[in-house]
Coordinates of C-alpha atoms and ligand atoms in Angstrom, one line a residue:
X1 CA -97.2 -129.0 -89.6
X2 CA -97.5 -125.1 -89.0
X3 CA -96.7 -122.9 -92.0
X4 CA -94.6 -119.3 -89.9
X5 CA -96.5 -116.3 -89.4
X6 CA -95.4 -113.9 -92.6
X7 CA -93.3 -111.5 -91.1
X8 CA -94.7 -108.0 -90.9
X9 CA -93.0 -105.0 -92.2
X10 CA -93.7 -101.9 -89.5
X11 CA -92.9 -99.4 -92.3
X12 CA -94.9 -99.7 -96.2
X13 CA -92.1 -99.1 -99.3
X14 CA -94.4 -96.3 -101.0
X15 CA -95.8 -94.4 -97.8
X16 CA -91.3 -93.5 -98.1
X17 CA -91.0 -92.2 -101.5
X18 CA -94.6 -90.7 -101.7
X19 CA -93.1 -88.6 -98.5
X20 CA -89.7 -88.0 -99.9
X21 CA -92.0 -87.5 -103.5
X22 CA -93.4 -84.5 -101.4
X23 CA -90.6 -83.0 -100.5
X24 CA -91.2 -84.4 -96.8
X25 CA -88.0 -85.6 -94.9
X26 CA -88.1 -89.0 -93.3
X27 CA -87.7 -90.6 -90.2
X28 CA -85.1 -91.9 -87.9
X29 CA -87.3 -95.3 -88.1
X30 CA -88.1 -94.4 -92.1
X31 CA -84.6 -94.7 -92.5
X32 CA -83.5 -97.9 -90.7
X33 CA -86.2 -100.1 -92.1
X34 CA -85.5 -98.9 -95.9
X35 CA -82.0 -99.0 -96.1
X36 CA -82.6 -102.7 -94.0
X37 CA -85.8 -103.6 -95.4
X38 CA -83.7 -103.3 -99.3
X39 CA -80.6 -105.1 -98.2
X40 CA -82.7 -108.0 -97.9
X41 CA -85.0 -107.5 -100.8
X42 CA -88.2 -106.8 -98.8
X43 CA -88.0 -103.4 -100.6
X44 CA -87.6 -103.9 -104.6
X45 CA -84.7 -102.3 -107.2
X46 CA -87.7 -100.2 -108.5
X47 CA -89.1 -99.3 -105.3
X48 CA -85.7 -97.9 -104.4
X49 CA -84.9 -96.8 -107.9
X50 CA -88.0 -93.7 -107.9
X51 CA -87.4 -93.3 -103.7
X52 CA -83.5 -92.6 -105.0
X53 CA -84.9 -89.9 -108.0
X54 CA -87.2 -88.6 -105.3
X55 CA -84.1 -87.9 -103.2
X56 CA -81.8 -86.6 -105.8
X57 CA -84.7 -84.2 -106.8
X58 CA -86.0 -83.4 -103.4
X59 CA -82.4 -84.0 -101.0
X60 CA -82.3 -84.8 -98.1
X61 CA -81.2 -83.0 -94.7
X62 CA -78.3 -82.7 -92.2
X63 CA -79.8 -85.3 -90.1
X64 CA -81.2 -87.5 -92.8
X65 CA -78.4 -87.7 -94.5
X66 CA -76.2 -88.9 -91.5
X67 CA -79.0 -91.8 -90.4
X68 CA -79.1 -92.9 -94.1
X69 CA -75.4 -93.2 -94.1
X70 CA -75.5 -94.9 -90.4
X71 CA -77.9 -97.4 -91.4
X72 CA -75.9 -98.8 -94.5
X73 CA -72.8 -98.7 -91.8
X74 CA -74.9 -101.1 -90.2
X75 CA -75.8 -103.0 -93.1
X76 CA -72.1 -104.8 -92.7
X77 CA -69.2 -106.0 -90.9
X78 CA -67.3 -102.4 -89.4
X79 CA -62.9 -102.6 -89.8
X80 CA -60.9 -102.6 -87.1
X81 CA -57.7 -101.3 -87.2
X82 CA -57.4 -100.2 -83.1
X83 CA -54.9 -103.6 -83.0
X84 CA -52.3 -102.1 -85.6
X85 CA -49.2 -100.3 -83.5
X86 CA -49.2 -97.6 -85.9
X87 CA -52.2 -94.6 -86.8
X88 CA -53.8 -95.0 -89.2
X89 CA -54.9 -92.6 -92.0
X90 CA -57.2 -92.3 -95.3
X91 CA -57.3 -90.8 -98.4
X92 CA -60.6 -91.5 -101.3
X93 CA -61.0 -88.8 -104.3
X94 CA -64.1 -88.4 -105.7
X95 CA -62.2 -88.9 -108.7
X96 CA -61.2 -88.0 -111.9
X97 CA -59.3 -88.4 -115.2
X98 CA -55.8 -89.3 -114.8
X99 CA -56.1 -89.7 -111.5
X100 CA -53.0 -91.7 -110.2
X101 CA -52.5 -90.3 -106.9
X102 CA -53.3 -93.0 -104.8
X103 CA -50.6 -94.7 -106.6
X104 CA -47.7 -91.9 -105.3
X105 CA -49.6 -91.1 -102.0
X106 CA -49.5 -94.4 -100.2
X107 CA -45.9 -95.5 -100.4
X108 CA -45.3 -91.9 -99.6
X109 CA -46.9 -91.6 -96.2
X110 CA -46.2 -95.0 -95.5
X111 CA -42.8 -94.1 -95.7
X112 CA -43.4 -91.9 -92.7
X113 CA -44.4 -95.2 -89.8
X114 CA -48.4 -94.1 -91.0
X115 CA -50.2 -97.0 -91.9
X116 CA -52.5 -96.4 -95.5
X117 CA -55.1 -99.2 -95.7
X118 CA -57.2 -97.7 -99.6
X119 CA -59.5 -100.2 -100.3
X120 CA -60.7 -99.3 -103.8
X121 CA -62.7 -100.0 -106.9
X122 CA -62.5 -101.0 -109.9
X123 CA -63.2 -98.7 -113.0
X124 CA -66.7 -97.9 -114.3
X125 CA -67.0 -95.5 -117.1
X126 CA -64.4 -92.5 -118.0
X127 CA -62.3 -92.2 -114.5
X128 CA -60.6 -95.3 -113.9
X129 CA -60.8 -98.0 -111.2
X130 CA -57.0 -98.0 -108.8
X131 CA -57.4 -101.7 -108.8
X132 CA -57.2 -101.6 -113.0
X133 CA -53.9 -99.4 -113.0
X134 CA -52.2 -101.8 -110.0
X135 CA -53.5 -104.6 -112.3
X136 CA -50.8 -103.7 -114.9
X137 CA -48.3 -104.2 -112.9
X138 CA -46.6 -108.1 -113.8
X139 CA -48.5 -110.7 -111.2
X140 CA -50.2 -108.0 -108.6
X141 CA -53.4 -108.8 -107.0
X142 CA -56.0 -106.8 -105.0
X143 CA -57.4 -109.3 -103.4
X144 CA -56.4 -109.7 -99.2
X145 CA -57.7 -111.3 -96.4
X146 CA -58.4 -108.9 -93.9
X147 CA -55.2 -111.1 -91.8
X148 CA -53.2 -110.2 -95.3
X149 CA -53.8 -106.5 -95.2
X150 CA -52.9 -106.2 -91.1
X151 CA -50.0 -108.0 -91.9
X152 CA -48.7 -105.9 -94.6
X153 CA -50.4 -102.7 -93.3
X154 CA -47.5 -103.7 -89.9
X155 CA -44.8 -105.3 -93.0
X156 CA -44.8 -102.5 -95.7
X157 CA -47.1 -99.4 -93.8
X158 CA -49.7 -99.6 -97.4
X159 CA -51.8 -101.7 -99.0
X160 CA -54.1 -101.2 -101.5
X161 CA -56.5 -103.9 -102.1
X162 CA -60.3 -104.1 -103.1
X163 CA -63.3 -103.7 -100.6
X164 CA -64.2 -106.9 -99.4
X165 CA -68.0 -108.2 -100.1
X166 CA -69.2 -107.1 -96.4
X167 CA -68.3 -103.3 -96.1
X168 CA -71.5 -101.0 -96.1
X169 CA -73.5 -103.8 -98.8
X170 CA -76.8 -101.5 -98.9
X171 CA -74.2 -99.2 -100.8
X172 CA -72.8 -101.8 -103.5
X173 CA -76.6 -102.5 -104.3
X174 CA -77.5 -99.0 -103.9
X175 CA -74.4 -97.3 -106.1
X176 CA -75.3 -100.5 -108.6
X177 CA -79.0 -99.1 -108.9
X178 CA -78.1 -95.3 -108.8
X179 CA -75.8 -95.9 -111.8
X180 CA -77.9 -96.8 -114.1
X181 CA -81.1 -95.3 -113.1
X182 CA -79.6 -91.6 -113.5
X183 CA -79.0 -90.6 -109.6
X184 CA -75.0 -90.8 -109.6
X185 CA -75.4 -87.1 -109.1
X186 CA -77.5 -86.5 -105.9
X187 CA -74.7 -84.8 -103.5
X188 CA -76.8 -86.9 -100.3
X189 CA -76.5 -90.4 -102.3
X190 CA -72.8 -89.8 -103.5
X191 CA -72.1 -88.1 -98.9
X192 CA -73.8 -91.4 -97.4
X193 CA -72.0 -94.4 -100.2
X194 CA -68.4 -92.5 -99.6
X195 CA -68.8 -91.5 -96.2
X196 CA -70.2 -95.0 -95.4
X197 CA -67.7 -97.0 -96.8
X198 CA -64.5 -95.1 -94.7
X199 CA -66.1 -94.9 -92.2
X200 CA -67.0 -99.1 -92.2
X201 CA -63.3 -99.1 -92.7
X202 CA -62.5 -98.1 -89.6
X203 CA -59.7 -95.2 -90.7
X204 CA -58.9 -93.0 -87.5
X205 CA -58.2 -90.4 -89.8
X206 CA -59.7 -89.5 -93.2
X207 CA -58.6 -86.7 -96.1
X208 CA -61.3 -85.9 -99.4
X209 CA -59.7 -85.1 -102.7
X210 CA -62.9 -83.3 -103.8
X211 CA -62.6 -83.1 -107.7
X212 CA -64.6 -80.0 -109.7
X213 CA -65.2 -79.1 -113.3
X214 CA -65.2 -80.9 -116.8
X215 CA -64.5 -84.9 -115.8
X216 CA -65.7 -84.1 -112.0
X217 CA -69.5 -85.6 -110.9
X218 CA -69.8 -82.0 -109.9
X219 CA -68.8 -80.0 -112.7
X220 CA -69.4 -77.3 -110.4
X221 CA -67.6 -75.6 -108.3
X222 CA -70.3 -73.9 -105.8
X223 CA -71.3 -78.4 -105.6
X224 CA -68.8 -79.6 -105.0
X225 CA -67.7 -77.2 -102.5
X226 CA -71.1 -78.1 -101.1
X227 CA -70.1 -82.5 -101.3
X228 CA -67.6 -81.6 -99.5
X229 CA -68.4 -80.3 -96.1
X230 CA -71.0 -82.3 -96.4
X231 CA -69.0 -86.0 -95.5
X232 CA -66.6 -83.4 -93.4
X233 CA -70.1 -83.5 -91.6
X234 CA -70.6 -86.7 -91.9
X235 CA -66.9 -88.0 -90.9
X236 CA -66.3 -85.4 -87.4
X237 CA -69.6 -86.6 -86.2
X238 CA -68.4 -90.1 -86.8
X239 CA -64.8 -89.4 -84.3
X240 CA -63.2 -89.6 -88.1
X241 CA -60.1 -86.7 -88.5
X242 CA -62.0 -85.2 -91.2
X243 CA -59.9 -82.4 -93.7
X244 CA -61.3 -82.6 -98.0
X245 CA -59.9 -80.7 -100.4
X246 CA -61.3 -78.7 -103.3
X247 CA -59.3 -79.6 -106.7
X248 CA -59.8 -78.5 -110.3
X249 CA -60.2 -81.8 -112.7
X250 CA -61.3 -79.6 -116.1
X251 CA -58.1 -81.0 -117.0
X252 CA -56.5 -84.2 -116.8
X253 CA -54.2 -85.2 -113.6
X254 CA -50.7 -85.3 -115.2
X255 CA -50.2 -86.8 -119.1
X256 CA -51.9 -89.8 -119.2
X257 CA -54.7 -91.6 -118.1
X258 CA -55.0 -95.2 -118.9
X259 CA -53.8 -98.3 -116.7
X260 CA -50.2 -99.0 -117.7
X261 CA -49.0 -95.4 -118.7
X262 CA -50.8 -94.6 -115.2
X263 CA -48.8 -96.8 -113.6
X264 CA -46.0 -95.3 -115.6
X265 CA -46.2 -91.8 -114.6
X266 CA -46.6 -92.6 -110.6
X267 CA -43.5 -93.9 -110.7
X268 CA -42.2 -91.2 -111.8
X269 CA -43.7 -88.8 -109.4
X270 CA -42.2 -91.7 -106.9
X271 CA -38.6 -91.2 -109.0
X272 CA -38.4 -87.3 -107.7
X273 CA -39.5 -86.8 -110.6
X274 CA -42.5 -87.0 -112.8
X275 CA -45.5 -84.1 -114.0
X276 CA -46.2 -80.8 -111.8
X277 CA -50.1 -81.1 -111.4
X278 CA -49.4 -84.6 -110.3
X279 CA -47.0 -83.9 -107.6
X280 CA -48.5 -80.8 -106.3
X281 CA -51.2 -82.6 -105.2
X282 CA -49.7 -86.2 -104.6
X283 CA -47.7 -83.9 -101.7
X284 CA -50.8 -81.5 -100.9
X285 CA -52.5 -84.9 -100.1
X286 CA -49.6 -86.4 -98.1
X287 CA -49.2 -83.7 -96.0
X288 CA -52.8 -83.5 -94.8
X289 CA -52.9 -86.9 -93.9
X290 CA -49.5 -87.6 -92.2
X291 CA -51.0 -84.0 -89.8
X292 CA -54.5 -86.1 -89.6
X293 CA -52.2 -89.3 -88.4
X294 CA -50.4 -86.5 -85.7
X295 CA -47.3 -86.2 -88.1
X296 CA -46.9 -82.9 -88.4
X297 CA -44.0 -80.6 -90.2
X298 CA -43.5 -83.8 -93.0
X299 CA -40.6 -83.7 -95.8
X300 CA -42.7 -85.0 -98.2
X301 CA -41.4 -83.7 -101.3
X302 CA -37.4 -84.8 -99.5
X303 CA -38.7 -88.6 -99.3
X304 CA -40.1 -88.9 -103.1
X305 CA -36.3 -87.3 -103.2
X306 CA -34.1 -89.2 -102.2
X307 CA -35.7 -93.1 -102.1
X308 CA -37.6 -93.4 -99.2
X309 CA -41.3 -93.5 -100.7
X310 CA -40.3 -95.7 -103.5
X311 CA -38.6 -98.5 -101.0
X312 CA -41.8 -97.6 -99.4
X313 CA -44.1 -98.4 -103.2
X314 CA -41.5 -101.4 -104.0
X315 CA -42.4 -103.2 -101.2
X316 CA -46.2 -102.2 -101.2
X317 CA -46.0 -104.0 -104.2
X318 CA -44.0 -107.0 -103.8
X319 CA -45.8 -108.2 -100.4
X320 CA -49.0 -107.8 -102.9
X321 CA -47.4 -110.6 -105.8
X322 CA -46.3 -107.9 -107.9
X323 CA -42.7 -107.4 -109.7
X324 CA -41.3 -104.6 -109.5
X325 CA -38.9 -105.3 -111.9
X326 CA -41.0 -106.3 -115.2
X327 CA -41.6 -104.3 -117.5
X328 CA -44.9 -102.8 -117.8
X329 CA -47.2 -103.6 -120.4
X330 CA -47.1 -101.9 -123.7
X331 CA -49.7 -101.8 -126.6
X332 CA -49.8 -103.5 -129.5
X333 CA -51.0 -99.6 -131.9
X334 CA -49.7 -96.2 -130.9
X335 CA -51.5 -94.1 -133.5
X336 CA -50.8 -90.1 -133.0
X337 CA -53.0 -86.7 -133.1
X338 CA -51.9 -83.5 -134.5
X339 CA -52.5 -80.2 -134.4
X340 CA -54.0 -78.5 -137.3
X341 CA -52.9 -74.6 -136.4
X342 CA -50.1 -73.2 -133.9
X343 CA -51.0 -71.5 -130.5
X344 CA -51.2 -71.6 -126.7
X345 CA -52.9 -74.5 -124.5
X346 CA -55.5 -72.3 -122.7
X347 CA -58.3 -75.7 -121.7
X348 CA -57.7 -79.3 -122.0
X349 CA -61.0 -81.3 -121.6
X350 CA -61.1 -83.7 -119.2
X351 CA -64.1 -85.5 -120.3
X352 CA -63.1 -85.6 -123.6
X353 CA -59.5 -87.6 -122.9
X354 CA -61.1 -89.8 -120.2
X355 CA -64.1 -91.1 -122.9
X356 CA -61.3 -91.2 -125.8
X357 CA -59.0 -93.2 -122.6
X358 CA -62.2 -95.7 -121.9
X359 CA -63.2 -96.6 -125.8
X360 CA -59.2 -97.6 -126.3
X361 CA -59.6 -100.6 -123.7
X362 CA -58.0 -99.0 -120.0
X363 CA -62.3 -98.4 -118.9
X364 CA -65.3 -100.4 -119.1
X365 CA -69.0 -100.4 -120.4
X366 CA -70.8 -103.2 -118.1
X367 CA -69.2 -104.4 -114.6
X368 CA -67.0 -107.0 -115.1
X369 CA -65.9 -106.5 -118.4
X370 CA -61.8 -107.2 -118.9
X371 CA -59.8 -103.9 -118.8
X372 CA -56.7 -103.6 -121.3
X373 CA -53.5 -103.0 -119.5
X374 CA -52.3 -101.1 -121.9
X375 CA -54.8 -98.9 -123.4
X376 CA -54.7 -95.2 -122.7
X377 CA -53.9 -91.6 -124.1
X378 CA -50.9 -89.8 -123.4
X379 CA -51.0 -86.3 -123.9
X380 CA -47.8 -84.3 -125.5
X381 CA -49.1 -80.5 -125.3
X382 CA -51.0 -80.0 -122.4
X383 CA -52.3 -76.5 -120.6
X384 CA -50.1 -73.9 -121.0
X385 CA -47.6 -74.7 -123.7
X386 CA -47.4 -74.1 -127.2
X387 CA -48.7 -76.2 -129.7
X388 CA -47.2 -75.8 -134.2
X389 CA -49.0 -76.7 -136.5
X390 CA -48.0 -80.6 -136.8
X391 CA -47.1 -81.1 -133.5
X392 CA -48.7 -84.7 -131.8
X393 CA -51.0 -83.0 -129.6
X394 CA -51.6 -86.8 -128.0
X395 CA -50.1 -91.0 -128.5
X396 CA -53.8 -93.1 -128.6
X397 CA -52.6 -96.8 -127.1
X398 CA -54.5 -99.9 -127.4
X399 CA -54.2 -103.4 -129.1
X400 CA -57.3 -103.1 -130.9
X401 CA -57.0 -100.7 -134.0
X402 CA -60.5 -100.5 -135.1
X403 CA -61.1 -98.6 -132.5
X404 CA -58.9 -95.8 -132.7
X405 CA -61.3 -93.9 -134.2
X406 CA -64.4 -93.7 -131.5
X407 CA -62.1 -92.9 -129.6
X408 CA -60.7 -89.6 -132.4
X409 CA -64.0 -88.9 -131.8
X410 CA -64.2 -88.3 -128.1
X411 CA -60.8 -86.4 -128.2
X412 CA -59.8 -84.4 -131.4
X413 CA -61.7 -81.2 -130.2
X414 CA -60.5 -81.1 -126.4
X415 CA -57.9 -79.0 -127.3
X416 CA -58.7 -74.9 -126.5
X417 CA -55.9 -72.7 -127.7
X418 CA -55.5 -69.5 -127.7
X419 CA -53.2 -66.9 -129.8
X420 CA -49.9 -68.1 -130.1
X421 CA -48.5 -65.2 -127.6
X422 CA -51.5 -65.2 -125.8
X423 CA -51.1 -65.4 -121.6
X424 CA -52.5 -68.9 -119.7
X425 CA -52.9 -68.7 -116.5
X426 CA -51.5 -70.7 -114.8
X427 CA -53.7 -74.0 -113.5
X428 CA -54.7 -73.5 -109.7
X429 CA -54.8 -77.2 -108.6
X430 CA -55.7 -76.5 -105.3
X431 CA -59.0 -74.9 -105.0
X432 CA -59.5 -74.8 -101.2
X433 CA -59.5 -76.8 -98.0
X434 CA -62.4 -77.3 -95.6
X435 CA -61.8 -78.9 -91.7
Ligands
URA501 N1 -68.2 -93.0 -105.6 C1 -69.3 -93.9 -104.5 O1 -68.3 -94.6 -103.8 N2 -70.0 -93.0 -104.5 C2 -70.8 -92.4 -104.8 O2 -72.3 -92.0 -104.3 C3 -69.8 -91.8 -105.6 C4 -68.0 -92.1 -106.1

């Protein structure tokens, strides 16, 4: 019996990571190989970790980012929605505290006859995942087959479900590695990670919500703008109509952070009410998504006010087994955090609120951990609002009261109060549009 000859690899991982370490651009062949070989397990985790750090420190040229993205798409399957009877339009947010926008947005856009396939993830760290939020609804399930997804897009118009393991598997591996090697906050790596999944998903149009401020990946506005521009270029070059809105994440979106709490606030929006910032961003993104799908001058406010968006929500949740009439879970323990002085809220630190919600049990520290559906933070005094000593600033919800102390440590300094009567400029949620 003859043993098969060992495969001769055309490149050496060490040469590639040395090249990037020394600030040289990688060629197409090197990029294609390193992504493919990493997916096959030929490039070791420690080699990819070193390469990710070299990219983090040295950056990538536009051509390299485009090729890296294409190689990650090629590592898995591509979805195809061209058989649907409706145009498709999708949205992606770079993530933030209290960012529940997908929940009202997907049914709102679907109520105009457009298909919205939202392949979402679970949260890690201080920002919550869309699937964790929806799992607070009794009976709702995240896992759908491609056939179920296509059928639901035809019937209900919107689907929010888990991305299958087959989409961009190279990114799945690399993202988990970046998470534990301090290499998440890199423009080439974030842009290629997000866009490889979105392009592989096969949507015709994509609206990006790129966050900037204390609770975002990119705290600096210039860097967030650069990330947005990079993703818009990648999408456009791949034939996806892509637009980005640059939006504020210095303070939490709305008044809730935590799974069931955010579902409740989303229902307020779908009922025509809810916090102004959540409604403004939902409507701005819906308008962009609809225009990208060819629906011009849609009156999205009217669809929230007259119940069309809510009907669409009920259809979407019911199709995935959710009981839209069942009460949402409530935490066993609620603690109030009170103000110690008078003033006007001139700042509310998104990171402090996000970390508190996470510590209360709304988020996870390790992949696969379970989350508490009812845990989180309810904000009673937000940006621009008057506070008197003794007023309740926030309610902390949890099933496990022993978590409260550490949550309080994270959140107690989150409010910046200006002297009573000081004018506080209104918060500008929408910062820029990049097309
Ligand atoms: N979300 C992603 O999918 N990838 C990143 O790198 C960052 C956020």
